[in-house]
Amino acid sequence: QTCLRFDQVVANLGAGPIEIAYDVPAGATPAADVPFPVAQRVYESDGSFTDRPGGTVTYHGVHGHYHYSSFANALLWRSDARGAKLGDTPVAASHKVSFCMADIRIDTWGEKGDGPRKYYAPDCLFPSTSDGVTDQYRQGVNNGWSDVYDCYIPYQYIEVTGVASGHYRLEFCADPFNELEEEREDNNCVVNHIRLSGMEGP
């Protein structure tokens, strides 16, 4: 396999935390394709909150924990030398389209974080509460913090075996399926213009 590895950073630039929770059977390892519903908790400025549907999680055997299906994705598109997208479908996509959210880095975009560190890794890998029948998991990214995924993490790549040399757009989008309520929806995606060479072999 030929893998295109990359880092990903998702920053919370909003005024409040992004937080999700989900319930799964306690002490069980579900099949990889079994979805469990997610609730997004939306906090108000007066301290109140509401819960709303926010997608699903599925169990990821390689990582040994649940992955949220609507946190982020990565797509590779063919482009011309100026970076314009070519074609109607991406040539490849990341197999890892979901994550375990946590507050990893502050001052991501040169601005001091607004909120205290609230969501820790690896706490997101373990139930926050359990009654012996149902485990509840809770994870998120507080305002002013970012979640970071380094290129060496398993499945943090796009397989490009058989992809031709040339110009490409590596597109990364947070909340790609628009399942989360956000203050803004126009700042979720970023594009990296890259050139692959020597793809036909030595």
Backbone as a printed PyTorch tensor [residue, N CA C, xyz], in Angstrom:
tensor([[[  0.8330,  -1.1990,   0.0000],
         [  0.0000,   0.0000,   0.0000],
         [  0.8670,   1.2470,   0.0000]],

        [[  0.3850,   2.2770,  -0.6560],
         [  1.0110,   3.5950,  -0.6020],
         [  0.0670,   4.5080,   0.1520]],

        [[  0.5480,   5.0690,   1.2520],
         [ -0.3200,   5.8580,   2.1240],
         [  0.1310,   7.3120,   2.1540]],

        [[ -0.8200,   8.2040,   2.0120],
         [ -0.5900,   9.6360,   2.1580],
         [ -0.9870,  10.0100,   3.5860]],

        [[  0.0020,  10.2320,   4.4370],
         [ -0.2650,  10.5320,   5.8430],
         [ -0.2850,  12.0390,   6.0650]],

        [[ -1.0570,  12.4710,   7.0550],
         [ -1.2060,  13.9020,   7.3220],
         [ -1.7040,  14.1100,   8.7350]],

        [[ -1.3860,  15.2840,   9.2750],
         [ -1.9350,  15.7030,  10.5640],
         [ -3.2760,  16.3840,  10.3270]],

        [[ -4.1250,  16.3360,  11.3410],
         [ -5.3920,  17.0700,  11.3010],
         [ -5.5990,  17.7910,  12.6300]],

        [[ -6.1010,  19.0120,  12.5360],
         [ -6.3960,  19.8130,  13.7250],
         [ -7.8140,  20.3600,  13.5800]],

        [[ -8.6460,  20.1430,  14.6020],
         [-10.0020,  20.6810,  14.6250],
         [-10.0990,  21.6360,  15.8130]],

        [[-10.3520,  22.9080,  15.5300],
         [-10.4100,  23.9270,  16.5770],
         [-11.8480,  24.3510,  16.8350]],

        [[-12.1710,  24.6040,  18.0890],
         [-13.4730,  25.1430,  18.4650],
         [-13.3260,  26.6550,  18.6140]],

        [[-13.7870,  27.3880,  17.6040],
         [-13.6970,  28.8430,  17.6070],
         [-14.9710,  29.5010,  18.1090]],

        [[-15.9180,  28.7070,  18.5740],
         [-17.1920,  29.2390,  19.0290],
         [-17.1340,  29.7780,  20.4430]],

        [[-18.2920,  30.2050,  20.9370],
         [-18.3910,  30.8030,  22.2710],
         [-18.6330,  29.7670,  23.3640]],

        [[-18.9180,  28.5260,  22.9860],
         [-19.1920,  27.4830,  23.9670],
         [-18.6130,  26.1570,  23.5280]],

        [[-18.6990,  25.1390,  24.3770],
         [-18.1280,  23.8380,  24.0550],
         [-18.9480,  23.0840,  23.0170]],

        [[-18.2830,  22.2100,  22.2960],
         [-18.9710,  21.1990,  21.4950],
         [-18.8880,  19.9140,  22.3120]],

        [[-20.0390,  19.3480,  22.6520],
         [-20.0670,  18.1910,  23.5350],
         [-21.0820,  17.1770,  23.0290]],

        [[-20.6880,  15.9090,  23.0250],
         [-21.5960,  14.8360,  22.6420],
         [-21.5940,  13.7630,  23.7190]],

        [[-22.6730,  12.9840,  23.7540],
         [-22.7840,  11.8620,  24.6810],
         [-23.5260,  10.7280,  23.9920]],

        [[-23.2270,   9.5000,  24.3950],
         [-23.9050,   8.3350,  23.8200],
         [-23.8880,   7.1930,  24.8220]],

        [[-24.9220,   6.3440,  24.7410],
         [-25.0710,   5.1830,  25.6100],
         [-24.8470,   3.9100,  24.8170]],

        [[-24.0610,   2.9830,  25.3930],
         [-23.7880,   1.6910,  24.7600],
         [-23.9020,   0.6010,  25.8150]],

        [[-24.0990,  -0.6530,  25.4040],
         [-24.1890,  -1.7390,  26.3820],
         [-22.9030,  -1.8850,  27.1920]],

        [[-23.0390,  -2.0470,  28.4910],
         [-21.8720,  -2.1810,  29.3640],
         [-21.2090,  -3.5410,  29.1780]],

        [[-19.8840,  -3.5530,  29.1790],
         [-19.1240,  -4.7950,  29.1440],
         [-19.2160,  -5.5710,  27.8550]],

        [[-19.6510,  -4.9450,  26.7680],
         [-19.8190,  -5.6380,  25.4940],
         [-18.9440,  -4.9910,  24.4340]],

        [[-18.5340,  -5.8080,  23.4710],
         [-17.8090,  -5.3040,  22.3060],
         [-18.7070,  -5.4820,  21.0940]],

        [[-19.3690,  -4.4310,  20.6450],
         [-20.3310,  -4.5650,  19.5500],
         [-19.6320,  -4.7530,  18.2110]],

        [[-20.3910,  -5.2100,  17.2390],
         [-19.8810,  -5.3210,  15.8750],
         [-19.5610,  -3.9290,  15.3420]],

        [[-18.6110,  -3.8750,  14.3960],
         [-18.1100,  -2.5940,  13.9090],
         [-19.1670,  -1.7810,  13.1730]],

        [[-20.1790,  -2.4370,  12.6250],
         [-21.1580,  -1.7090,  11.8140],
         [-22.4440,  -1.3790,  12.5780]],

        [[-22.4440,  -1.5530,  13.8970],
         [-23.6380,  -1.2560,  14.6960],
         [-23.5840,   0.1960,  15.1630]],

        [[-24.5020,   1.0490,  14.7060],
         [-24.4840,   2.4600,  15.1290],
         [-25.2500,   2.6650,  16.4320]],

        [[-24.7770,   3.6240,  17.2290],
         [-25.4680,   4.0390,  18.4480],
         [-25.7190,   5.5390,  18.3540]],

        [[-26.9290,   5.9870,  18.7020],
         [-27.2500,   7.4110,  18.5370],
         [-26.4590,   8.3000,  19.4830]],

        [[-26.1770,   9.5010,  19.0100],
         [-25.4220,  10.5050,  19.7510],
         [-26.3320,  11.6800,  20.0620]],

        [[-26.1760,  12.2470,  21.2470],
         [-26.8680,  13.4810,  21.6150],
         [-25.8380,  14.5870,  21.7610]],

        [[-26.0780,  15.7130,  21.0900],
         [-25.2360,  16.8840,  21.2700],
         [-25.8520,  17.7610,  22.3500]],

        [[-25.0390,  18.1520,  23.3270],
         [-25.5170,  19.0510,  24.3790],
         [-25.1340,  20.4750,  23.9970]],

        [[-26.1410,  21.3270,  23.8350],
         [-25.9310,  22.7200,  23.4540],
         [-26.1350,  23.5860,  24.6960]],

        [[-25.0720,  24.2730,  25.1110],
         [-25.1150,  25.1100,  26.3080],
         [-25.5170,  26.5360,  25.9500]],

        [[-26.3760,  27.1240,  26.7890],
         [-26.8130,  28.4990,  26.6050],
         [-26.0310,  29.4280,  27.5330]],

        [[-26.0440,  30.7190,  27.2360],
         [-25.2730,  31.6810,  28.0260],
         [-25.7870,  31.8030,  29.4540]],

        [[-27.0600,  31.4180,  29.7040],
         [-27.6070,  31.5090,  31.0610],
         [-27.3210,  30.2720,  31.9030]],

        [[-26.5370,  29.3240,  31.3450],
         [-26.1870,  28.1140,  32.0790],
         [-27.0790,  26.9290,  31.7870]],

        [[-28.1750,  27.1390,  31.0980],
         [-29.0590,  26.0370,  30.7360],
         [-28.5000,  25.3040,  29.5190]],

        [[-29.1120,  24.1960,  29.1830],
         [-28.6670,  23.4430,  28.0140],
         [-29.8230,  22.6420,  27.4500]],

        [[-29.6880,  22.2600,  26.2000],
         [-30.6380,  21.3670,  25.5460],
         [-29.8510,  20.2630,  24.8510]],

        [[-30.4680,  19.0920,  24.7490],
         [-29.8630,  17.9680,  24.0400],
         [-30.6010,  17.7560,  22.7240]],

        [[-29.8420,  17.5150,  21.6670],
         [-30.4140,  17.3310,  20.3360],
         [-29.7000,  16.1760,  19.6480]],

        [[-30.3450,  15.5340,  18.6600],
         [-29.6700,  14.4540,  17.9270],
         [-28.4180,  14.9800,  17.2340]],

        [[-27.3480,  14.1640,  17.2440],
         [-26.0840,  14.6200,  16.6680],
         [-25.3200,  13.5500,  15.9150]],

        [[-26.0360,  12.5970,  15.3020],
         [-25.3440,  11.5650,  14.5350],
         [-25.2430,  10.2440,  15.2880]],

        [[-24.1830,   9.4910,  15.0090],
         [-24.0140,   8.1730,  15.6120],
         [-22.5420,   7.9070,  15.9240]],

        [[-22.3060,   6.8920,  16.7420],
         [-20.9670,   6.3460,  16.9630],
         [-20.9840,   4.8690,  16.5910]],

        [[-19.8180,   4.3620,  16.1940],
         [-19.6220,   2.9290,  15.9700],
         [-18.3090,   2.5260,  16.6230]],

        [[-18.2100,   1.2510,  16.9420],
         [-17.0020,   0.7440,  17.6090],
         [-15.9040,   0.5040,  16.5830]],

        [[-14.6940,   0.9670,  16.8940],
         [-13.5450,   0.8130,  16.0020],
         [-12.5700,  -0.1750,  16.6270]],

        [[-12.4630,  -1.3660,  16.0360],
         [-11.6570,  -2.4300,  16.6210],
         [-10.1760,  -2.1270,  16.6770]],

        [[ -9.6250,  -1.4510,  15.6530],
         [ -8.1900,  -1.1530,  15.6350],
         [ -7.8080,  -0.2540,  16.8040]],

        [[ -8.6250,   0.7620,  17.0650],
         [ -8.3390,   1.6860,  18.1630],
         [ -8.9030,   1.2000,  19.4940]],

        [[ -9.8670,   0.2860,  19.4540],
         [-10.4410,  -0.2370,  20.6820],
         [-11.3790,   0.7210,  21.3870]],

        [[-11.9950,   1.6360,  20.6390],
         [-12.9750,   2.5340,  21.2450],
         [-13.9770,   2.9870,  20.1890]],

        [[-14.9430,   3.7850,  20.6400],
         [-16.0040,   4.2410,  19.7490],
         [-15.5600,   5.4850,  18.9830]],

        [[-15.9990,   5.5550,  17.7430],
         [-15.6980,   6.7060,  16.8940],
         [-16.9810,   7.4070,  16.5020]],

        [[-16.9090,   8.7120,  16.5400],
         [-18.0410,   9.5510,  16.1730],
         [-18.0540,   9.7420,  14.6590]],

        [[-19.1950,   9.4800,  14.0570],
         [-19.2670,   9.3920,  12.5950],
         [-19.3030,  10.7370,  11.8810]],

        [[-19.4770,  11.8360,  12.6040],
         [-19.6560,  13.1190,  11.9290],
         [-18.6820,  14.1800,  12.4050]],

        [[-17.5360,  13.7650,  12.9450],
         [-16.6030,  14.7630,  13.4420],
         [-15.7560,  15.3530,  12.3260]],

        [[-15.1960,  14.5190,  11.4580],
         [-14.3190,  15.0350,  10.4060],
         [-14.0950,  13.9740,   9.3440]],

        [[-13.7360,  14.4260,   8.1390],
         [-13.3190,  13.4980,   7.0910],
         [-12.2320,  14.1400,   6.2400]],

        [[-11.6280,  13.3460,   5.3730],
         [-10.5760,  13.8300,   4.4730],
         [-10.7890,  13.2040,   3.1020]],

        [[-10.7530,  14.0350,   2.0590],
         [-10.9730,  13.5820,   0.6840],
         [ -9.8370,  14.0770,  -0.2010]],

        [[ -9.4660,  13.2450,  -1.1630],
         [ -8.4410,  13.6180,  -2.1280],
         [ -9.0830,  13.7560,  -3.4980]],

        [[ -8.9790,  14.9740,  -4.0750],
         [ -9.5580,  15.2810,  -5.3770],
         [ -8.4480,  15.5740,  -6.3750]],

        [[ -8.6550,  15.1930,  -7.6090],
         [ -7.7400,  15.5920,  -8.6800],
         [ -7.9510,  17.0760,  -8.9580]],

        [[ -6.8730,  17.7920,  -9.3120],
         [ -6.9770,  19.2150,  -9.6100],
         [ -6.0450,  19.5720, -10.7550]],

        [[ -6.2290,  20.7720, -11.2780],
         [ -5.2730,  21.2690, -12.2640],
         [ -4.1310,  21.9710, -11.5350]],

        [[ -3.1720,  22.5020, -12.2890],
         [ -1.9860,  23.1140, -11.6890],
         [ -2.3220,  24.3450, -10.8560]],

        [[ -3.4880,  24.9590, -11.1070],
         [ -3.9100,  26.1270, -10.3400],
         [ -4.7460,  25.7630,  -9.1150]],

        [[ -5.0180,  24.4700,  -8.9400],
         [ -5.7630,  24.0240,  -7.7660],
         [ -7.2440,  23.8650,  -7.9630]],

        [[ -7.7420,  24.0750,  -9.1750],
         [ -9.1750,  23.9100,  -9.4280],
         [ -9.5390,  22.4330,  -9.4250]],

        [[-10.6440,  22.1020,  -8.8020],
         [-11.0840,  20.7220,  -8.6770],
         [-11.4870,  20.1520, -10.0340]],

        [[-11.0740,  18.9100, -10.2870],
         [-11.4280,  18.2120, -11.5170],
         [-12.2710,  16.9840, -11.1710]],

        [[-13.3340,  16.7670, -11.9220],
         [-14.1690,  15.5920, -11.7010],
         [-15.2680,  15.8230, -10.6890]],

        [[-16.1770,  14.8290, -10.6160],
         [-17.3460,  14.9220,  -9.7450],
         [-17.2230,  14.1060,  -8.4650]],

        [[-16.2130,  13.2550,  -8.3920],
         [-16.0330,  12.4110,  -7.2110],
         [-14.5640,  12.4020,  -6.8060]],

        [[-14.2670,  12.2560,  -5.5130],
         [-12.8700,  12.1930,  -5.0780],
         [-12.2120,  10.9010,  -5.5590]],

        [[-10.9020,  10.9600,  -5.7300],
         [-10.1720,   9.7660,  -6.1680],
         [ -9.8760,   8.8530,  -4.9960]],

        [[ -9.8960,   9.3770,  -3.7710],
         [ -9.6390,   8.5670,  -2.5830],
         [-10.1600,   9.3060,  -1.3600]],

        [[-10.3550,   8.5470,  -0.2770],
         [-10.8540,   9.1290,   0.9640],
         [-10.2150,   8.4280,   2.1430]],

        [[-10.1730,   9.1140,   3.2620],
         [ -9.6400,   8.5260,   4.4800],
         [-10.6060,   7.4800,   5.0120]],

        [[-10.0600,   6.3790,   5.4920],
         [-10.8920,   5.3530,   6.1370],
         [-11.3030,   5.7940,   7.5410]],

        [[-10.5810,   6.7460,   8.0800],
         [-10.8790,   7.2200,   9.4250],
         [-11.6670,   8.5090,   9.3200]],

        [[-12.9550,   8.4330,   9.5490],
         [-13.8140,   9.6050,   9.4020],
         [-14.4370,  10.0160,  10.7290]],

        [[-13.9110,   9.4990,  11.8170],
         [-14.4990,   9.8170,  13.1080],
         [-13.4300,   9.7210,  14.1840]],

        [[-13.6650,  10.3850,  15.3170],
         [-12.6120,  10.5630,  16.2780],
         [-13.1370,  10.5130,  17.7150]],

        [[-12.2040,  10.5520,  18.6550],
         [-12.5010,  10.7130,  20.0710],
         [-12.0730,  12.1300,  20.4410]],

        [[-13.0230,  12.9900,  20.7030],
         [-12.7200,  14.4070,  20.8890],
         [-12.1380,  14.6930,  22.2690]],

        [[-11.2060,  15.6450,  22.3170],
         [-10.5910,  16.0550,  23.5740],
         [ -9.9260,  17.4140,  23.3910]],

        [[ -9.6960,  18.1200,  24.5160],
         [ -8.9550,  19.3800,  24.5070],
         [ -7.4690,  19.0460,  24.5190]],

        [[ -6.8010,  19.2400,  23.3970],
         [ -5.3930,  18.8730,  23.2850],
         [ -4.4850,  20.0970,  23.2800]],

        [[ -4.8370,  21.1180,  22.5190],
         [ -3.9390,  22.2520,  22.3470],
         [ -4.7080,  23.5560,  22.4850]],

        [[ -4.0900,  24.5220,  23.1510],
         [ -4.6680,  25.8440,  23.2830],
         [ -3.8920,  26.8130,  22.3870]],

        [[ -4.4500,  28.0020,  22.1320],
         [ -3.8110,  29.0190,  21.2840],
         [ -3.5970,  28.5140,  19.8650]],

        [[ -4.5040,  27.6970,  19.3520],
         [ -4.3110,  27.0660,  18.0500],
         [ -4.1060,  28.0800,  16.9460]],

        [[ -4.9160,  29.1150,  16.9180],
         [ -4.8360,  30.0860,  15.8240],
         [ -4.2600,  31.4150,  16.3050]],

        [[ -3.3990,  31.3520,  17.3210],
         [ -2.7560,  32.5700,  17.7940],
         [ -3.6010,  33.3740,  18.7560]],

        [[ -4.7130,  32.8300,  19.2210],
         [ -5.5790,  33.5160,  20.1640],
         [ -5.7000,  32.6800,  21.4390]],

        [[ -5.7060,  33.3370,  22.5550],
         [ -5.8140,  32.6370,  23.8220],
         [ -7.1760,  31.9630,  23.9450]],

        [[ -7.1880,  30.7450,  24.4620],
         [ -8.4430,  30.0230,  24.6270],
         [ -9.3680,  30.7050,  25.6130]],

        [[-10.6560,  30.5980,  25.3600],
         [-11.6490,  31.2570,  26.1990],
         [-12.1020,  30.4100,  27.3720]],

        [[-12.0390,  29.0950,  27.2270],
         [-12.5560,  28.2130,  28.2540],
         [-11.4570,  27.3980,  28.9060]],

        [[-11.6810,  26.9030,  30.1270],
         [-10.6990,  26.0390,  30.7790],
         [-10.6800,  24.6670,  30.1210]],

        [[ -9.5990,  23.9590,  30.3170],
         [ -9.5330,  22.6030,  29.7810],
         [-10.5800,  21.7490,  30.4920]],

        [[-11.4400,  21.1120,  29.7030],
         [-12.5830,  20.3950,  30.2530],
         [-12.6340,  18.9360,  29.8180]],

        [[-12.2240,  18.6660,  28.5900],
         [-12.3270,  17.3200,  28.0170],
         [-10.9260,  16.7570,  27.8150]],

        [[-10.6380,  15.6620,  28.5160],
         [ -9.2870,  15.1250,  28.5330],
         [ -9.1980,  13.8140,  27.7580]],

        [[ -8.0320,  13.5930,  27.1550],
         [ -7.6850,  12.2800,  26.6290],
         [ -6.7050,  11.6520,  27.6260]],

        [[ -6.8830,  10.3540,  27.9470],
         [ -7.7920,   9.4020,  27.2970],
         [ -9.1320,   9.2190,  27.9920]],

        [[ -9.6010,  10.2050,  28.7620],
         [-10.8880,  10.0450,  29.4500],
         [-12.0110,   9.7170,  28.4770]],

        [[-11.9130,  10.2340,  27.2520],
         [-12.9580,   9.9980,  26.2600],
         [-13.0600,   8.5290,  25.8570]],

        [[-12.0650,   7.7120,  26.2380],
         [-12.0850,   6.2860,  25.8880],
         [-12.8200,   5.4480,  26.9190]],

        [[-13.1910,   6.0540,  28.0440],
         [-13.8030,   5.3100,  29.1400],
         [-15.1530,   5.9190,  29.5050]],

        [[-16.0780,   5.1010,  30.0120],
         [-17.4080,   5.6300,  30.3620],
         [-17.3160,   6.7080,  31.4440]],

        [[-18.1190,   7.7400,  31.2810],
         [-18.2050,   8.7610,  32.3260],
         [-19.1260,   8.3060,  33.4520]],

        [[-20.1430,   7.5160,  33.1130],
         [-21.0340,   6.8980,  34.0980],
         [-21.4170,   5.5030,  33.6120]],

        [[-21.8090,   4.6500,  34.5360],
         [-22.2710,   3.3080,  34.1920],
         [-23.1390,   2.7680,  35.3120]],

        [[-24.2330,   2.0790,  34.9280],
         [-25.0770,   1.4220,  35.9250],
         [-24.9340,  -0.0940,  35.8510]],

        [[-23.9090,  -0.5800,  35.1390],
         [-23.6880,  -2.0030,  34.9830],
         [-24.3950,  -2.5930,  33.7860]],

        [[-25.3850,  -1.9020,  33.2740],
         [-26.1200,  -2.3310,  32.0860],
         [-25.7750,  -1.4430,  30.8930]],

        [[-25.7090,  -0.1430,  31.1620],
         [-25.4290,   0.8420,  30.1140],
         [-24.2540,   1.7070,  30.5220]],

        [[-23.3130,   1.8790,  29.6030],
         [-22.2100,   2.8180,  29.7920],
         [-22.5270,   4.0970,  29.0350]],

        [[-22.3100,   5.2320,  29.6940],
         [-22.4510,   6.5080,  28.9920],
         [-21.0750,   7.1370,  28.8040]],

        [[-20.8150,   7.5320,  27.5710],
         [-19.5740,   8.2150,  27.2260],
         [-19.8940,   9.6800,  26.9280]],

        [[-18.9580,  10.5440,  27.3050],
         [-19.1140,  11.9680,  27.0330],
         [-17.7630,  12.5110,  26.5850]],

        [[-17.7730,  13.3060,  25.5220],
         [-16.5260,  13.8650,  25.0080],
         [-16.8240,  15.1940,  24.3400]],

        [[-15.7700,  15.9630,  24.0800],
         [-15.9870,  17.2480,  23.4360],
         [-14.7090,  18.0410,  23.2830]],

        [[-14.8760,  19.2670,  22.8070],
         [-13.7840,  20.2320,  22.6830],
         [-14.3010,  21.5630,  23.2160]],

        [[-13.6580,  22.0940,  24.2380],
         [-14.1190,  23.3410,  24.8260],
         [-13.7230,  24.5240,  23.9480]],

        [[-14.4430,  25.6300,  24.1250],
         [-14.1570,  26.8080,  23.3000],
         [-12.7370,  27.3120,  23.5600]],

        [[-12.0330,  27.6170,  22.4610],
         [-10.6520,  28.0630,  22.5520],
         [ -9.6350,  26.9480,  22.5000]],

        [[-10.0910,  25.6930,  22.3970],
         [ -9.1960,  24.5380,  22.3410],
         [ -9.3090,  23.8540,  20.9800]],

        [[ -8.3360,  22.9990,  20.7130],
         [ -8.3740,  22.2140,  19.4830],
         [ -8.0210,  20.7700,  19.7820]],

        [[ -8.5220,  19.8940,  18.9320],
         [ -8.2200,  18.4690,  18.9820],
         [ -7.2090,  18.1890,  17.8690]],

        [[ -6.1480,  17.4420,  18.1750],
         [ -5.0350,  17.2440,  17.2560],
         [ -4.8420,  15.7600,  16.9850]],

        [[ -4.6750,  15.4120,  15.7040],
         [ -4.4310,  14.0310,  15.2860],
         [ -3.1670,  13.9900,  14.4360]],

        [[ -2.1260,  13.3840,  14.9980],
         [ -0.8420,  13.3290,  14.3150],
         [ -0.8440,  12.2440,  13.2400]],

        [[  0.0380,  12.4190,  12.2790],
         [  0.0400,  11.5540,  11.0950],
         [  0.3610,  10.1070,  11.4010]],

        [[  0.9960,   9.8230,  12.5400],
         [  1.3910,   8.4490,  12.8520],
         [  0.2760,   7.6290,  13.5020]],

        [[ -0.8560,   8.2580,  13.8290],
         [ -1.9630,   7.5280,  14.4450],
         [ -2.5340,   6.5280,  13.4400]],

        [[ -2.9030,   5.3170,  13.8780],
         [ -3.4820,   4.3360,  12.9530],
         [ -4.6760,   4.9030,  12.1740]],

        [[ -4.6930,   4.6220,  10.8870],
         [ -5.7390,   5.0520,   9.9580],
         [ -5.7440,   6.5560,   9.7190]],

        [[ -4.6900,   7.2540,  10.1440],
         [ -4.6040,   8.6860,   9.8900],
         [ -3.9130,   8.9010,   8.5340]],

        [[ -4.5630,   8.4060,   7.4940],
         [ -3.9900,   8.4950,   6.1510],
         [ -5.0700,   8.2640,   5.1080]],

        [[ -4.7230,   8.5600,   3.8630],
         [ -5.5150,   8.1670,   2.7100],
         [ -4.6670,   7.2150,   1.8900]],

        [[ -5.2030,   6.0640,   1.5680],
         [ -4.4670,   5.1260,   0.7240],
         [ -4.5050,   5.6220,  -0.7190]],

        [[ -3.3260,   5.7720,  -1.3250],
         [ -3.2300,   6.3080,  -2.6840],
         [ -2.5920,   5.2900,  -3.6310]],

        [[ -2.6710,   4.0230,  -3.2880],
         [ -2.1750,   2.9730,  -4.1730],
         [ -2.8940,   3.0580,  -5.5200]],

        [[ -2.1350,   3.1410,  -6.6050],
         [ -2.7230,   3.2020,  -7.9360],
         [ -3.1440,   4.5910,  -8.3830]],

        [[ -3.0280,   5.5950,  -7.5100],
         [ -3.3620,   6.9620,  -7.8880],
         [ -2.2340,   7.5270,  -8.7470]],

        [[ -2.5710,   8.1940,  -9.8240],
         [ -1.5740,   8.6980, -10.7620],
         [ -0.8550,   9.9150, -10.2040]],

        [[  0.3580,  10.1450, -10.6760],
         [  1.0750,  11.3700, -10.3330],
         [  0.3010,  12.5770, -10.8640]],

        [[  0.4350,  13.6890, -10.1720],
         [ -0.2450,  14.8960, -10.6340],
         [ -0.6020,  15.8190,  -9.4930]],

        [[ -1.4270,  16.8120,  -9.7960],
         [ -1.8630,  17.8140,  -8.8230],
         [ -3.1610,  17.3460,  -8.1580]],

        [[ -3.2600,  17.6260,  -6.8560],
         [ -4.4240,  17.1790,  -6.0950],
         [ -4.8040,  18.2150,  -5.0440]],

        [[ -6.0600,  18.1180,  -4.6100],
         [ -6.5850,  18.8890,  -3.4800],
         [ -6.8720,  17.9130,  -2.3480]],

        [[ -6.2180,  18.1050,  -1.2140],
         [ -6.5080,  17.3370,  -0.0130],
         [ -7.4590,  18.1720,   0.8260]],

        [[ -8.7280,  17.7710,   0.8420],
         [ -9.7700,  18.5340,   1.5240],
         [-10.1210,  17.8810,   2.8530]],

        [[-10.1770,  18.6950,   3.8780],
         [-10.5060,  18.2310,   5.2150],
         [-11.6700,  19.0520,   5.7420]],

        [[-12.7290,  18.3730,   6.1900],
         [-13.9150,  19.0720,   6.6980],
         [-14.3080,  18.5440,   8.0680]],

        [[-14.5620,  19.4480,   8.9900],
         [-15.1800,  19.1050,  10.2630],
         [-16.6960,  19.1030,  10.0860]],

        [[-17.3740,  18.2670,  10.8520],
         [-18.8300,  18.1190,  10.7470],
         [-19.2650,  17.9770,   9.2850]],

        [[-18.7090,  16.9970,   8.5540],
         [-18.9630,  16.9160,   7.1110],
         [-20.4130,  16.6160,   6.7500]],

        [[-21.1590,  16.0140,   7.6490],
         [-22.5420,  15.6550,   7.3530],
         [-23.5400,  16.6280,   7.9860]],

        [[-23.0240,  17.7290,   8.5270],
         [-23.8590,  18.8020,   9.0840],
         [-24.8290,  18.2800,  10.1460]],

        [[-24.3050,  17.4730,  11.0570],
         [-25.1370,  16.9090,  12.1200],
         [-24.9850,  17.6500,  13.4450]],

        [[-24.0480,  18.5790,  13.5270],
         [-23.8360,  19.3380,  14.7470],
         [-24.3680,  20.7560,  14.5840]],

        [[-24.9230,  21.2850,  15.6560],
         [-25.3190,  22.6900,  15.6500],
         [-24.0970,  23.5460,  15.9570]],

        [[-23.8420,  24.5450,  15.1120],
         [-22.6750,  25.3960,  15.2630],
         [-23.0740,  26.8660,  15.1300]],

        [[-22.2070,  27.7490,  15.6280],
         [-22.4270,  29.1810,  15.4230],
         [-22.2570,  29.5400,  13.9540]],

        [[-21.2510,  28.9310,  13.3140],
         [-20.9710,  29.1840,  11.9050],
         [-20.8120,  27.8560,  11.1770]],

        [[-21.2390,  27.8500,   9.9230],
         [-21.1130,  26.6480,   9.1000],
         [-20.1620,  26.8660,   7.9200]],

        [[-19.6090,  28.0870,   7.8060],
         [-18.8020,  28.4080,   6.6320],
         [-17.3000,  28.3120,   6.8710]],

        [[-16.8850,  27.7880,   8.0250],
         [-15.4560,  27.7040,   8.3240],
         [-15.0350,  26.2860,   8.7060]],

        [[-15.7450,  25.2870,   8.1580],
         [-15.5020,  23.8980,   8.5510],
         [-14.4780,  23.1800,   7.6860]],

        [[-14.1430,  23.7370,   6.5250],
         [-13.3060,  23.0040,   5.5780],
         [-12.0300,  23.7640,   5.2560]],

        [[-10.9730,  23.0160,   4.9790],
         [ -9.7050,  23.5830,   4.5670],
         [ -9.1590,  22.7240,   3.4300]],

        [[ -8.4330,  23.3450,   2.5080],
         [ -7.8780,  22.6480,   1.3480],
         [ -6.3610,  22.8170,   1.3350]],

        [[ -5.6560,  21.7070,   1.1510],
         [ -4.2200,  21.7220,   0.9390],
         [ -3.9530,  21.3120,  -0.4970]],

        [[ -3.1980,  22.1200,  -1.2230],
         [ -2.8530,  21.8060,  -2.6020],
         [ -1.5260,  21.0530,  -2.6060]],

        [[ -1.5430,  19.8540,  -3.1620],
         [ -0.3600,  19.0030,  -3.1370],
         [ -0.0790,  18.4560,  -4.5290]],

        [[  1.1340,  17.9590,  -4.7070],
         [  1.5100,  17.3060,  -5.9540],
         [  2.1260,  15.9630,  -5.6310]],

        [[  1.5820,  14.9230,  -6.1990],
         [  2.1180,  13.5710,  -6.0330],
         [  2.9950,  13.2510,  -7.2370]],

        [[  4.1690,  12.7200,  -6.9770],
         [  5.0860,  12.3620,  -8.0650],
         [  5.6630,  10.9750,  -7.8120]],

        [[  6.1040,  10.3320,  -8.8880],
         [  6.6710,   8.9980,  -8.7800],
         [  5.6810,   7.9310,  -8.4010]],

        [[  4.3930,   8.1680,  -8.6340],
         [  3.3540,   7.2360,  -8.2080],
         [  3.3300,   5.9710,  -9.0780]],

        [[  3.9560,   6.0280, -10.2440],
         [  3.9190,   4.8770, -11.1530],
         [  5.0100,   3.8670, -10.8160]],

        [[  5.8170,   4.1340,  -9.8020],
         [  6.8600,   3.1890,  -9.4000],
         [  8.2340,   3.7900,  -9.5440]],

        [[  9.2770,   3.0600,  -9.0820],
         [ 10.6370,   3.5870,  -9.1160],
         [ 11.1590,   3.7150, -10.5370]]])
